[in-house]
Coordinates of C-alpha atoms in Angstrom, one line a residue:
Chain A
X17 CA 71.5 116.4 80.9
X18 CA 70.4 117.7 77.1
X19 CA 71.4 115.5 74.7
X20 CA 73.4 118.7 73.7
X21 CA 75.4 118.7 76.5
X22 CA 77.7 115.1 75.3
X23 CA 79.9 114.9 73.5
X24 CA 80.2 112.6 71.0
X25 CA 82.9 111.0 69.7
X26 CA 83.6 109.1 66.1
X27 CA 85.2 105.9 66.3
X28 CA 87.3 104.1 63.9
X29 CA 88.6 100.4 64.7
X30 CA 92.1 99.5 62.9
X31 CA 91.9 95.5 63.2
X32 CA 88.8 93.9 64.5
X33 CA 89.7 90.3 65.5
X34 CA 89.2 89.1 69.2
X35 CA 90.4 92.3 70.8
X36 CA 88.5 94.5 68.9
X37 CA 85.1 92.8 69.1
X38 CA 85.2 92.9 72.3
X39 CA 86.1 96.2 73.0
X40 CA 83.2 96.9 70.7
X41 CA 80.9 94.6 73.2
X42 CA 82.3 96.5 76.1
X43 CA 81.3 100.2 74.5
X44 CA 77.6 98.4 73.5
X45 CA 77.4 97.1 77.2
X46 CA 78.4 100.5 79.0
X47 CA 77.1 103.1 76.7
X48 CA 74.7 104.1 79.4
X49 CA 76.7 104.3 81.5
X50 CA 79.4 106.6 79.4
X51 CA 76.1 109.0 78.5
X52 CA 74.5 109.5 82.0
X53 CA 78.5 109.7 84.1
X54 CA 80.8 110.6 81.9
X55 CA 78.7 112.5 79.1
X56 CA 80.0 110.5 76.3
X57 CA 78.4 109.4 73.2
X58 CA 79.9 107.2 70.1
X59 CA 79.3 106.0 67.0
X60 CA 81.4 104.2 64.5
X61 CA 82.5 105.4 61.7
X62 CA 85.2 103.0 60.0
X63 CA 86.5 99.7 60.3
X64 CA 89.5 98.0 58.9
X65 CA 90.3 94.4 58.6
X66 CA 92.6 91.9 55.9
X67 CA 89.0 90.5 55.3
X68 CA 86.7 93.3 55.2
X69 CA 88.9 95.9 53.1
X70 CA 89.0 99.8 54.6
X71 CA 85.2 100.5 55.1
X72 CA 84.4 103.9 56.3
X73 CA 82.1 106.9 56.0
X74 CA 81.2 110.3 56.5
X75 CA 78.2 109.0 58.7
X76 CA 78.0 106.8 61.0
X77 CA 77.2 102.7 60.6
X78 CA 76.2 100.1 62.0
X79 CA 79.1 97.3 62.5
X80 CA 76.3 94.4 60.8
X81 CA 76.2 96.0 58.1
X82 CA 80.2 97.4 57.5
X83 CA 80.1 95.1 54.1
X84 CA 77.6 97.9 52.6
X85 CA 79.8 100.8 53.8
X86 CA 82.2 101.8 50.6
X87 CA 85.9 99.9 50.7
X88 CA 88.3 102.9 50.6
X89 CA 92.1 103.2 48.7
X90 CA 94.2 102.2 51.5
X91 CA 94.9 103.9 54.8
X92 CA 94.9 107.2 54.2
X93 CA 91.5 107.3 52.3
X94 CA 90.0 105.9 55.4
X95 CA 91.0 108.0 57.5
X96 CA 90.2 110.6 55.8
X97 CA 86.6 109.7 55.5
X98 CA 86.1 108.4 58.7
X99 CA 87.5 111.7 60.3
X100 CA 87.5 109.6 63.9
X101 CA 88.0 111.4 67.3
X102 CA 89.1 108.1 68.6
X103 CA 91.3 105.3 66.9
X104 CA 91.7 101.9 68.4
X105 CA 94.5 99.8 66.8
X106 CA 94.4 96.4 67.1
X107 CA 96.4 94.8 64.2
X108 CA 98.4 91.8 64.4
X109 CA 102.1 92.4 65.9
X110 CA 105.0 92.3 63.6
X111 CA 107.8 91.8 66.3
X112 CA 110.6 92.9 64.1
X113 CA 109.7 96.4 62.8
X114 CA 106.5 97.4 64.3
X115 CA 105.1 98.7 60.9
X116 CA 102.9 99.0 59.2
X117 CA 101.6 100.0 62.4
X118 CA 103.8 102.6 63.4
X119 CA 102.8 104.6 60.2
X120 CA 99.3 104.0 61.0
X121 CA 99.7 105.3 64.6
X122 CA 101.6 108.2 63.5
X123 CA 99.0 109.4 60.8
X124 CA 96.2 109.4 63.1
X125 CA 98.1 111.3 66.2
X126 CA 98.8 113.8 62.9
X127 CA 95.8 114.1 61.7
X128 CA 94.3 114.9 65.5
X129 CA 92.9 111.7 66.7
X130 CA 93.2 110.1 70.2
X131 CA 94.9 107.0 69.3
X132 CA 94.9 103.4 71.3
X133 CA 96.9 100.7 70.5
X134 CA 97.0 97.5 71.6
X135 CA 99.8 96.3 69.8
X136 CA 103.0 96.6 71.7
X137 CA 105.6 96.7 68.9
X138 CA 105.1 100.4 68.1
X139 CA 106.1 101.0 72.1
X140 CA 109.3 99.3 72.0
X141 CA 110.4 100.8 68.0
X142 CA 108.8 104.1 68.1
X143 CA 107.6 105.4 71.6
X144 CA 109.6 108.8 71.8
X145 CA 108.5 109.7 68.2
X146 CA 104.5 109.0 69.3
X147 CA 104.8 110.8 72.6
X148 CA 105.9 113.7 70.8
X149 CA 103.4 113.7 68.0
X150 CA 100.7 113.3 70.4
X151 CA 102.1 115.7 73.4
X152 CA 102.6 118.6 69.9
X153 CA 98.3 118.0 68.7
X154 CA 97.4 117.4 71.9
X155 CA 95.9 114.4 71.9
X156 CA 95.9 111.1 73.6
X157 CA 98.0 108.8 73.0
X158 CA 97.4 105.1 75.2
X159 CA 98.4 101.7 74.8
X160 CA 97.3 99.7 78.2
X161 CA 96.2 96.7 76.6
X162 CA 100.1 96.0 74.8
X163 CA 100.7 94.4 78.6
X164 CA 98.6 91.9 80.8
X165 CA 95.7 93.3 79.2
X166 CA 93.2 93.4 81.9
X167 CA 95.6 95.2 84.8
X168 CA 96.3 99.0 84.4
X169 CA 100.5 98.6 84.3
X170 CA 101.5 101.5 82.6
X171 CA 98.5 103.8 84.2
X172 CA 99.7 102.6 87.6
X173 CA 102.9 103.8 87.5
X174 CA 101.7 107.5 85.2
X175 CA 98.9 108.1 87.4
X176 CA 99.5 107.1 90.7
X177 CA 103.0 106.6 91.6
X178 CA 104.3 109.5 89.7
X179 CA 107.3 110.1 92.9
X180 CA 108.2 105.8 92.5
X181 CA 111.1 105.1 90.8
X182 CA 111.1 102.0 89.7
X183 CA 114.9 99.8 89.3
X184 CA 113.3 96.1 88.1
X185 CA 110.5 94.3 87.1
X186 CA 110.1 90.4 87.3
X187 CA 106.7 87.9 86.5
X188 CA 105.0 85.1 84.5
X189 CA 104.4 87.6 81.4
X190 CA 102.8 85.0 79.2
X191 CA 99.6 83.0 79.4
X192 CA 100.5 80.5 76.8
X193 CA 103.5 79.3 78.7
X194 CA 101.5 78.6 81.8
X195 CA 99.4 76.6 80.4
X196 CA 101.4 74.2 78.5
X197 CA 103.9 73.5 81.7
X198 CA 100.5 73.1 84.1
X199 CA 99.2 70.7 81.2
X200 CA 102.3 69.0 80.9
X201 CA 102.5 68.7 85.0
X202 CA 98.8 66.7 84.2
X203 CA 100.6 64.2 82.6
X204 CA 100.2 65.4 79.4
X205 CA 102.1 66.1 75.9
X206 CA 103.5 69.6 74.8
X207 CA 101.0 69.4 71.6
X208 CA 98.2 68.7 74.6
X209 CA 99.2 72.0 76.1
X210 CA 98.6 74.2 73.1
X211 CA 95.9 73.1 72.0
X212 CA 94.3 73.6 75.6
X213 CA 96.3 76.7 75.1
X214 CA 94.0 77.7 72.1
X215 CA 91.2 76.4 73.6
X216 CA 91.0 78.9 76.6
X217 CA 91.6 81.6 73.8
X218 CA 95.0 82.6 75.0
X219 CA 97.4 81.1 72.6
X220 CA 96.9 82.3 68.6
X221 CA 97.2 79.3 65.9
X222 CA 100.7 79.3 65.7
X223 CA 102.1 79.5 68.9
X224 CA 105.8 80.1 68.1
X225 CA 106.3 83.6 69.4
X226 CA 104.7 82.6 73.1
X227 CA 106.4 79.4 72.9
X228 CA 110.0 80.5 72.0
X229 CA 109.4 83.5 75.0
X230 CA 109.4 86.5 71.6
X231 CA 105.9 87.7 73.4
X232 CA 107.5 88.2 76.7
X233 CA 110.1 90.0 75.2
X234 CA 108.0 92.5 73.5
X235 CA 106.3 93.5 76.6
X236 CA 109.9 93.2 78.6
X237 CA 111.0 95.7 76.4
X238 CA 107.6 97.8 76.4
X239 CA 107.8 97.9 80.1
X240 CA 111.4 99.2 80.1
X241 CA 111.0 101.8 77.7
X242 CA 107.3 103.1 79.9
X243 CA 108.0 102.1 83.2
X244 CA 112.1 101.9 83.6
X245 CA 112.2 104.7 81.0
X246 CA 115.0 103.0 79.4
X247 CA 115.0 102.0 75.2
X248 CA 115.7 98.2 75.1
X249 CA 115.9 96.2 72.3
X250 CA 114.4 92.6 71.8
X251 CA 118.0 91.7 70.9
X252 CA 119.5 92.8 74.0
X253 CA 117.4 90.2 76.1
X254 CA 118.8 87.1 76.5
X255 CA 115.8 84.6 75.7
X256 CA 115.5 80.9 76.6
X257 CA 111.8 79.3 75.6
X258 CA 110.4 76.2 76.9
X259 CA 110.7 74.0 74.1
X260 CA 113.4 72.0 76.0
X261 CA 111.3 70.9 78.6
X262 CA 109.4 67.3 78.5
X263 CA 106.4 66.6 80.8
X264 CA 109.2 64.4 82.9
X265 CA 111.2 67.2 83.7
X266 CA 108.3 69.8 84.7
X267 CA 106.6 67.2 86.6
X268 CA 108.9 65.9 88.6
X269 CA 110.0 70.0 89.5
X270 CA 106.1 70.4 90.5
X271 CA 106.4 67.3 92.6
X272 CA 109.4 68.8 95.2
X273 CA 107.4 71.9 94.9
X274 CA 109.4 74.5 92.6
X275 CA 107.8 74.3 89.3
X276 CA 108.9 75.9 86.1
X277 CA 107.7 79.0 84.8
X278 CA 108.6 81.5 81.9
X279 CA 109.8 83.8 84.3
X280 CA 110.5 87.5 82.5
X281 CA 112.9 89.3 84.5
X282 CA 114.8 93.2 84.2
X283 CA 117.1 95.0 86.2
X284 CA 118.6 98.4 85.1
X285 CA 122.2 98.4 86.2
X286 CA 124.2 100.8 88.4
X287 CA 125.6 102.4 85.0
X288 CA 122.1 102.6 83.8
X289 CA 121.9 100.2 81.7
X290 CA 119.1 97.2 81.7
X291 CA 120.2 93.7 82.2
X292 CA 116.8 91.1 81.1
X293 CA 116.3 87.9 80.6
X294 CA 113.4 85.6 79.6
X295 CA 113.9 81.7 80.1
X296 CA 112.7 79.0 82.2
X297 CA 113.0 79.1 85.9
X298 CA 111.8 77.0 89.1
X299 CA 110.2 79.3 91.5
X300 CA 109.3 77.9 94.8
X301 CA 105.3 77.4 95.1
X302 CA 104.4 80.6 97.2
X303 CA 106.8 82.4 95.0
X304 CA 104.6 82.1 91.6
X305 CA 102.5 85.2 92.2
X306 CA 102.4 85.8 88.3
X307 CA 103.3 88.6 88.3
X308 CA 105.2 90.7 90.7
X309 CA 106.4 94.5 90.5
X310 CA 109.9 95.6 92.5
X311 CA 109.6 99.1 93.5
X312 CA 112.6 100.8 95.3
X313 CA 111.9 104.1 96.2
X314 CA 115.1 106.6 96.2
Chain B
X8 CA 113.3 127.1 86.3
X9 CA 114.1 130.3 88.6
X10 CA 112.9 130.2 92.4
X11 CA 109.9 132.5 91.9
X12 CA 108.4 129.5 90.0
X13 CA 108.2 127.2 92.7
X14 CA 105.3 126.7 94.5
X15 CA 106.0 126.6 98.1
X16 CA 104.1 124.7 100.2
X17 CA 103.5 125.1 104.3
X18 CA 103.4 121.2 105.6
X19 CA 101.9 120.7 109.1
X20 CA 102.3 116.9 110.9
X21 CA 99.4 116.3 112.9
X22 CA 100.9 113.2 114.8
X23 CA 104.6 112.4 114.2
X24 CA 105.2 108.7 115.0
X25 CA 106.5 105.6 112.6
X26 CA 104.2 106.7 109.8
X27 CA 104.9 110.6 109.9
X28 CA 108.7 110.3 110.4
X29 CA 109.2 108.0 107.8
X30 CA 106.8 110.7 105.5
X31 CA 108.9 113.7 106.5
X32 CA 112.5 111.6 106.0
X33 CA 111.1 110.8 102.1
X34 CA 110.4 114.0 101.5
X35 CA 114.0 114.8 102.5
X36 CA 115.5 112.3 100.7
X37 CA 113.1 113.2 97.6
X38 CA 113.2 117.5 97.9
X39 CA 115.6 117.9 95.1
X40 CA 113.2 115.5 92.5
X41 CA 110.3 117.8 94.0
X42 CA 112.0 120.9 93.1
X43 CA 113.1 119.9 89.8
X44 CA 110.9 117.4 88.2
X45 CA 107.3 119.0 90.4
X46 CA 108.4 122.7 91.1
X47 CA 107.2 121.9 94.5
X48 CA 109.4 123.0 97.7
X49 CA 108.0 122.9 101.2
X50 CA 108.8 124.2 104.7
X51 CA 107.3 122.8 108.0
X52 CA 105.3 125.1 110.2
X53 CA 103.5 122.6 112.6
X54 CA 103.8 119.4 114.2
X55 CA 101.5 117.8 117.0
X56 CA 102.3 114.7 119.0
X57 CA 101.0 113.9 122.9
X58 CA 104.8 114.2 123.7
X59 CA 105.5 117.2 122.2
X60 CA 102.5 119.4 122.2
X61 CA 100.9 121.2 119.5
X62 CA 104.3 123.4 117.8
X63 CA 102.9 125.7 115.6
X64 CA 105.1 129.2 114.2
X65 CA 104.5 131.5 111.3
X66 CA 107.9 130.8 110.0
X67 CA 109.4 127.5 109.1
X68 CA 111.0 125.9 111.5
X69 CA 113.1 122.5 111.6
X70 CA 112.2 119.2 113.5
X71 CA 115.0 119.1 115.8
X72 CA 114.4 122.5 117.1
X73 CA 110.6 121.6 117.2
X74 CA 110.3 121.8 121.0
X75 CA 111.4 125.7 120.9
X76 CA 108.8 126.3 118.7
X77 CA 105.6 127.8 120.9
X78 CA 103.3 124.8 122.3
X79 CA 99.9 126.5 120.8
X80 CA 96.7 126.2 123.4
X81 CA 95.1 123.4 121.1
X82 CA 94.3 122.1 117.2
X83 CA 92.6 125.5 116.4
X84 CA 95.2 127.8 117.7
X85 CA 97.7 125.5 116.4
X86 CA 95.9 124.6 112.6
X87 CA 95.6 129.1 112.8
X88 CA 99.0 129.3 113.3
X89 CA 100.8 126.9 110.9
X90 CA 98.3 128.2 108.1
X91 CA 100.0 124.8 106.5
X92 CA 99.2 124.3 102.7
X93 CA 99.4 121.0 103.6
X94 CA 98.3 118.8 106.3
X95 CA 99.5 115.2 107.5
X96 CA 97.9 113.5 109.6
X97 CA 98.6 110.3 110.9
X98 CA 97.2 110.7 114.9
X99 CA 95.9 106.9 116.3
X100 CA 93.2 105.2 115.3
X101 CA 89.6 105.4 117.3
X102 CA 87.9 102.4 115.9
X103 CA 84.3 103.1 117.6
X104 CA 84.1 106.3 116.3
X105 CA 87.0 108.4 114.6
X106 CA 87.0 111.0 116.7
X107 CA 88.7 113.7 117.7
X108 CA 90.6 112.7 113.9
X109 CA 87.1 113.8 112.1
X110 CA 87.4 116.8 113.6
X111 CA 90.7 117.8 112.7
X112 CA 90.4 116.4 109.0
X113 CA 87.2 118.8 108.9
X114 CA 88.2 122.1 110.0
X115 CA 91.5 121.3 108.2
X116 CA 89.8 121.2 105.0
X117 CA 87.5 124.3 105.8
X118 CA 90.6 126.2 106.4
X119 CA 91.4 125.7 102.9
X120 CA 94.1 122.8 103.7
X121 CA 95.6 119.8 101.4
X122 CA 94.5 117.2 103.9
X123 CA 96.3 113.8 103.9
X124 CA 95.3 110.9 106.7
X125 CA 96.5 107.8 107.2
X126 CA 93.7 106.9 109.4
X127 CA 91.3 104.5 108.6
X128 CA 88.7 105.4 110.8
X129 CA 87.5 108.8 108.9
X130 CA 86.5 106.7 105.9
X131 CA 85.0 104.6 107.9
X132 CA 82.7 106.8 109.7
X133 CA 83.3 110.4 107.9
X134 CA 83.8 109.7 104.1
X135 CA 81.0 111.7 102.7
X136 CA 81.0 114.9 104.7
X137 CA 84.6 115.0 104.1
X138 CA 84.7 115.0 100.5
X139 CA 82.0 117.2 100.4
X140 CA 84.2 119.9 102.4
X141 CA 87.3 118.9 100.1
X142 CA 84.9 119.6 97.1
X143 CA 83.6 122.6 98.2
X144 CA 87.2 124.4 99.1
X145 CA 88.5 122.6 95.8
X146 CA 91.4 121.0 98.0
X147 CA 93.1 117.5 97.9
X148 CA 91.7 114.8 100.6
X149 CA 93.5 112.0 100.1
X150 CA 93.8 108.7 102.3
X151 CA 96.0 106.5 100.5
X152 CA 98.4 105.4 102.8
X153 CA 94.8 104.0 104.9
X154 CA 95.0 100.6 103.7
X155 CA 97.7 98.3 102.0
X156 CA 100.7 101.3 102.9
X157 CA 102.9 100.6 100.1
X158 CA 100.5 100.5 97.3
X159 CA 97.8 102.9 95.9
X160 CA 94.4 100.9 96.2
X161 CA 92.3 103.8 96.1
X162 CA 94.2 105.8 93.4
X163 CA 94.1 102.7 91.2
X164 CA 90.6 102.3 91.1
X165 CA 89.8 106.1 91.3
X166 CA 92.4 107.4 88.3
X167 CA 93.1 103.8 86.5
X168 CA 90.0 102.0 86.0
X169 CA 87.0 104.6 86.2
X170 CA 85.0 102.5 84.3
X171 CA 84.9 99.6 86.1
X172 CA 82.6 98.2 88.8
X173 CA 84.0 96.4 91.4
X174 CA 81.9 93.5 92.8
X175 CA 84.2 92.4 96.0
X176 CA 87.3 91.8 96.9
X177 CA 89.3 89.1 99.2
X178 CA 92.7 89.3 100.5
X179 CA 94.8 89.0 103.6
X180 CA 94.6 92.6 105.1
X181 CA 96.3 92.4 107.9
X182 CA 100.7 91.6 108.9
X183 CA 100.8 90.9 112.1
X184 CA 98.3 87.7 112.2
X185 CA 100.6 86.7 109.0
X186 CA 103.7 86.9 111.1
X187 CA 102.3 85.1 114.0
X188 CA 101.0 82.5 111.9
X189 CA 103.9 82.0 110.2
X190 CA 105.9 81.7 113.7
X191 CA 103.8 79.0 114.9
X192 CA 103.6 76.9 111.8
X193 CA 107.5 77.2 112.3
X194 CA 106.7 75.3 115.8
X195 CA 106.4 78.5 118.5
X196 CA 103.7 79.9 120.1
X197 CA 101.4 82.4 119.6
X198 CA 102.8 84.4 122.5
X199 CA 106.4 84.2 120.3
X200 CA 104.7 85.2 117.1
X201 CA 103.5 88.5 118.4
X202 CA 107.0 89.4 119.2
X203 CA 108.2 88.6 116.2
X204 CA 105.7 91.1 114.7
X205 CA 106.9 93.4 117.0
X206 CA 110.5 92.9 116.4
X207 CA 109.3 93.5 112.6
X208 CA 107.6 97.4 113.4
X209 CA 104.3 95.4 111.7
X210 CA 102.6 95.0 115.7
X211 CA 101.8 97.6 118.2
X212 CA 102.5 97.4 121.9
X213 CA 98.8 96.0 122.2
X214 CA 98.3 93.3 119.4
X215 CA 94.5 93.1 120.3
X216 CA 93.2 95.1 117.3
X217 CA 94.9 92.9 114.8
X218 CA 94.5 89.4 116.1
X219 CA 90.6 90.0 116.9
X220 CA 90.5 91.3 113.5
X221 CA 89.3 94.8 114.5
X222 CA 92.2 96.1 112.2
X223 CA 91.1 94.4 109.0
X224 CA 87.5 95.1 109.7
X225 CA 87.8 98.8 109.6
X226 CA 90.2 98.2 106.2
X227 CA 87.4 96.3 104.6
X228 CA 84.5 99.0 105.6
X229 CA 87.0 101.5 103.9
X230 CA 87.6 99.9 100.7
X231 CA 84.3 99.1 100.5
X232 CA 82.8 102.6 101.4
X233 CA 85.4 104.1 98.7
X234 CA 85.8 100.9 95.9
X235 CA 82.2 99.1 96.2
X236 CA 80.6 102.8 97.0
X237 CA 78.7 101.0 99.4
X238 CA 79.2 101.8 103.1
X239 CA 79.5 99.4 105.6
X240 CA 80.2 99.6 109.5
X241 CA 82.3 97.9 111.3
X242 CA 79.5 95.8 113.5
X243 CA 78.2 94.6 110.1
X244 CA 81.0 92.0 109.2
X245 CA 81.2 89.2 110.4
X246 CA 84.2 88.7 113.2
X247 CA 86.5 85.7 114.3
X248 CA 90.2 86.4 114.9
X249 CA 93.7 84.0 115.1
X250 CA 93.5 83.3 119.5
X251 CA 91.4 79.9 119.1
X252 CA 94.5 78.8 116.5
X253 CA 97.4 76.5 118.2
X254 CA 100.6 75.7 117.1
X255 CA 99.6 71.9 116.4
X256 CA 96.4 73.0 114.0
X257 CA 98.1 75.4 112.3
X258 CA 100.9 73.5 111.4
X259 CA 99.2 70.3 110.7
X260 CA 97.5 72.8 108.0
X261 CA 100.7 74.2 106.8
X262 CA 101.7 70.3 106.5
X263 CA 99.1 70.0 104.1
X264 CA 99.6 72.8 101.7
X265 CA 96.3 74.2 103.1
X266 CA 97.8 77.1 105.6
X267 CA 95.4 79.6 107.7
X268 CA 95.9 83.1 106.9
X269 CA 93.1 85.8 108.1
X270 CA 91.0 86.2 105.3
X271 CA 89.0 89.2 104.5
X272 CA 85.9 89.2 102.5
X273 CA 83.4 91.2 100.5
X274 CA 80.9 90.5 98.2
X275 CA 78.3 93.3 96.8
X276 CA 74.9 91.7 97.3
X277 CA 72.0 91.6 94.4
X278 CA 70.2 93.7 96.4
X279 CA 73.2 96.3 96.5
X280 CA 73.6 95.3 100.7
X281 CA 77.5 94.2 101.4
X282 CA 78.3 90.9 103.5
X283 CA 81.6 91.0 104.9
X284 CA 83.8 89.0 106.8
X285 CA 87.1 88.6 108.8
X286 CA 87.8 85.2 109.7
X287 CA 90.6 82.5 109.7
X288 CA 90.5 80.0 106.3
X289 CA 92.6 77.6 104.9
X290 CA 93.4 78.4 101.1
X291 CA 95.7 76.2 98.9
X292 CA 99.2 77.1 98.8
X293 CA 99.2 78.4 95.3
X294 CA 96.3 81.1 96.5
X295 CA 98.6 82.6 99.2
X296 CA 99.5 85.3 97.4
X297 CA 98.4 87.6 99.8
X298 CA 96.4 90.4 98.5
X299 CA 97.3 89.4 94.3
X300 CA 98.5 93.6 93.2
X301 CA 101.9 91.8 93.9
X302 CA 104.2 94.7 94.8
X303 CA 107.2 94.6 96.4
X304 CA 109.0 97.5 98.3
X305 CA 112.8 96.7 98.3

């Protein structure tokens, strides 16, 4: 194949914390691969963080040395001079509104970019309105990292069930969780089981939204929308985190053999309406699968 | 949508028992969601069993008047006649050497046919030169319902996760030595546990090919012919069914939270050879999860 023959694509990264560094890693590690089976090429061309400012150019750079690249005006002045093909959002989640995000998203679908987010707020606030800007330019528009990140969900039920449809959902949704209650079933303090938490790189520094079950929600609520195809609100799910629970308690419910888990559940309703709930439950020990899909086929 | 958009689509079943019953009765039940949401309608032209003969007519005909329908002199006449769009076919599986099912699949693709089997055995022994036909003609050959029924293991790798490289894979592959197992941790006997398999439509008459393993051999040497892109024959993994298991072991196992369930293995090599094997082991009860994509038909 001539070097003529790929194509190759310009790549912008809103947000470069964990996530995006190592997306970038996984890009660097597979580019072979991308040229010689897919034909793909990429370079970057701007990066955004709170601590780097909007860097981007007209050519492409090298991510060691994005504190020389010019800090543009804002978002639309990088955008605009990064021109990228692809976009991969990864900033942090604002749970209530989904922006600025959602503004973000929108302006690159507009401007003609295949956009990727990884943030699930802007599925559950503004999925209809993204859909529709991307279906109209033609572009992309994915987001299969919002939900246990390293299993195709959402592709699963696009790509290859496309006849499936699907009437509930219920699963361990949240890492954090689990490791706090199998710390605490150790023998050891709440506190010990977030900081072990952080430790394994699941759980951020402040681990309220895990905690108090607002992450779960989120992707509840993501997976309604996609999957169920039904809009649900975060308020509409009746939530129940594990604060409550003392090492004692979980111990003790691991000893008989029906532990406690943060157990995400949805069911949509013979009026079509979706009934969910995220809160504490004791699932017998071949029961924890983490996570389980429920498929009915009509 | 007016008629004349529909694509109508001739549907031969080559082999009508459980698997092609239950086929035809979803596509029934699901004809009005093909219409509307797929413009897809379809019409059934041929169906083959050993009871029935090989029923082939130019014009549709329904399965209850099947054995009116002119009892063609064999696949050829019968594949000429039905000139299906579409072809089905779920015939018995020939472990040793996938024939006369190789055949069929074959000329069914050179005759320009969407060809669907639900035999194991063509992947096995076939996989290349089939797809090489299906490329050629620019026609569907698909083999999904070949391993794990009720979940798409090939389509997930092949449309979700392009990009990844799949190393090996473990899981429980088989029901029936699950059910007996089960039966004679819960204090019966073996002979008990294959007629509860039975009872359950997971066994055939002759249970042999599951308890020896010969079933979850040929599942492995698909996956990994398809998944791993390595192929593997069936005399090349290693082999040791359920019959040397007793009530007493097993559920002196079971006691112990360690149960035996018949595991199946594969592991890519560093020299790119597989090793494979089928084998009863005793995992912890928290790894019983059976094959972890955790879905659930209800």
């Amino acid at each position: 194949m001539l070097t003529a023959d790929y194509k190759r694509y310009r790549v912008a990264f809103l947000g470069f914390g964990n996530v995006g560094r190592a997306l970038a890693r996984l890009l660097v590690a597979k580019s072979t691969e991308l040229r010689e089976h897919y034909g793909i090429e990429w370079e970057i061309t701007g990066v955004a963080t709170r601590r780097m400012g909007w860097r981007a150019s007209g050519e492409a750079f090298d991510l060691v040395t994005a504190d020389r690249i010019p800090n543009q005006n804002g978002f639309a002045q990088w955008l605009a001079t990064a021109r990228p093909d692809v976009l991969f959002e990864t900033t942090s989640l604002n749970p209530e509104t989904g922006q600025p995000a959602i503004d973000y998203l929108k302006a690159s679908l507009q401007a003609g970019t295949h956009t990727i987010t990884a943030n699930k707020a802007p599925i559950v606030y503004a999925y209809d309105e993204l859909n529709a800007i991307a279906n109209a330019q033609r572009k992309a528009f994915f987001f299969e990292a919002t939900v246990l990140d390293s299993a195709p969900v959402f592709s699963l039920f696009r790509e290859t069930l496309p006849g499936v449809k699907v009437r509930g959902f219920s699963g361990v949704f949240n890492s954090t969780t689990n490791v706090i209650l199998e710390t605490m079933e150790a023998g050891r303090s709440f506190a010990e089981g977030v900081k072990m938490a952080q430790e394994l790189g699941v759980a951020e520094t402040d681990p309220t939204h895990d905690v108090e079950g607002w992450d779960s929600i989120m992707k509840i609520c993501a997976v309604s929308r996609v999957i169920l195809r039904r809009p649900l609100l975060p308020s509409e799910v009746r939530r129940e985190g594990i604060r409550e629970l003392d090492p004692e308690t979980v111990q003790a419910a691991r000893t008989e053999g029906r532990p406690y888990k943060l157990l995400s559940r949805a069911t949509v309703n013979p009026d079509g309406s979706v009934s969910a709930s995220v809160r504490p439950e004791r699932r017998p020990l071949t029961c924890v699968p983490p996570w389980t899909v429920g498929i009915k086929l009509t």
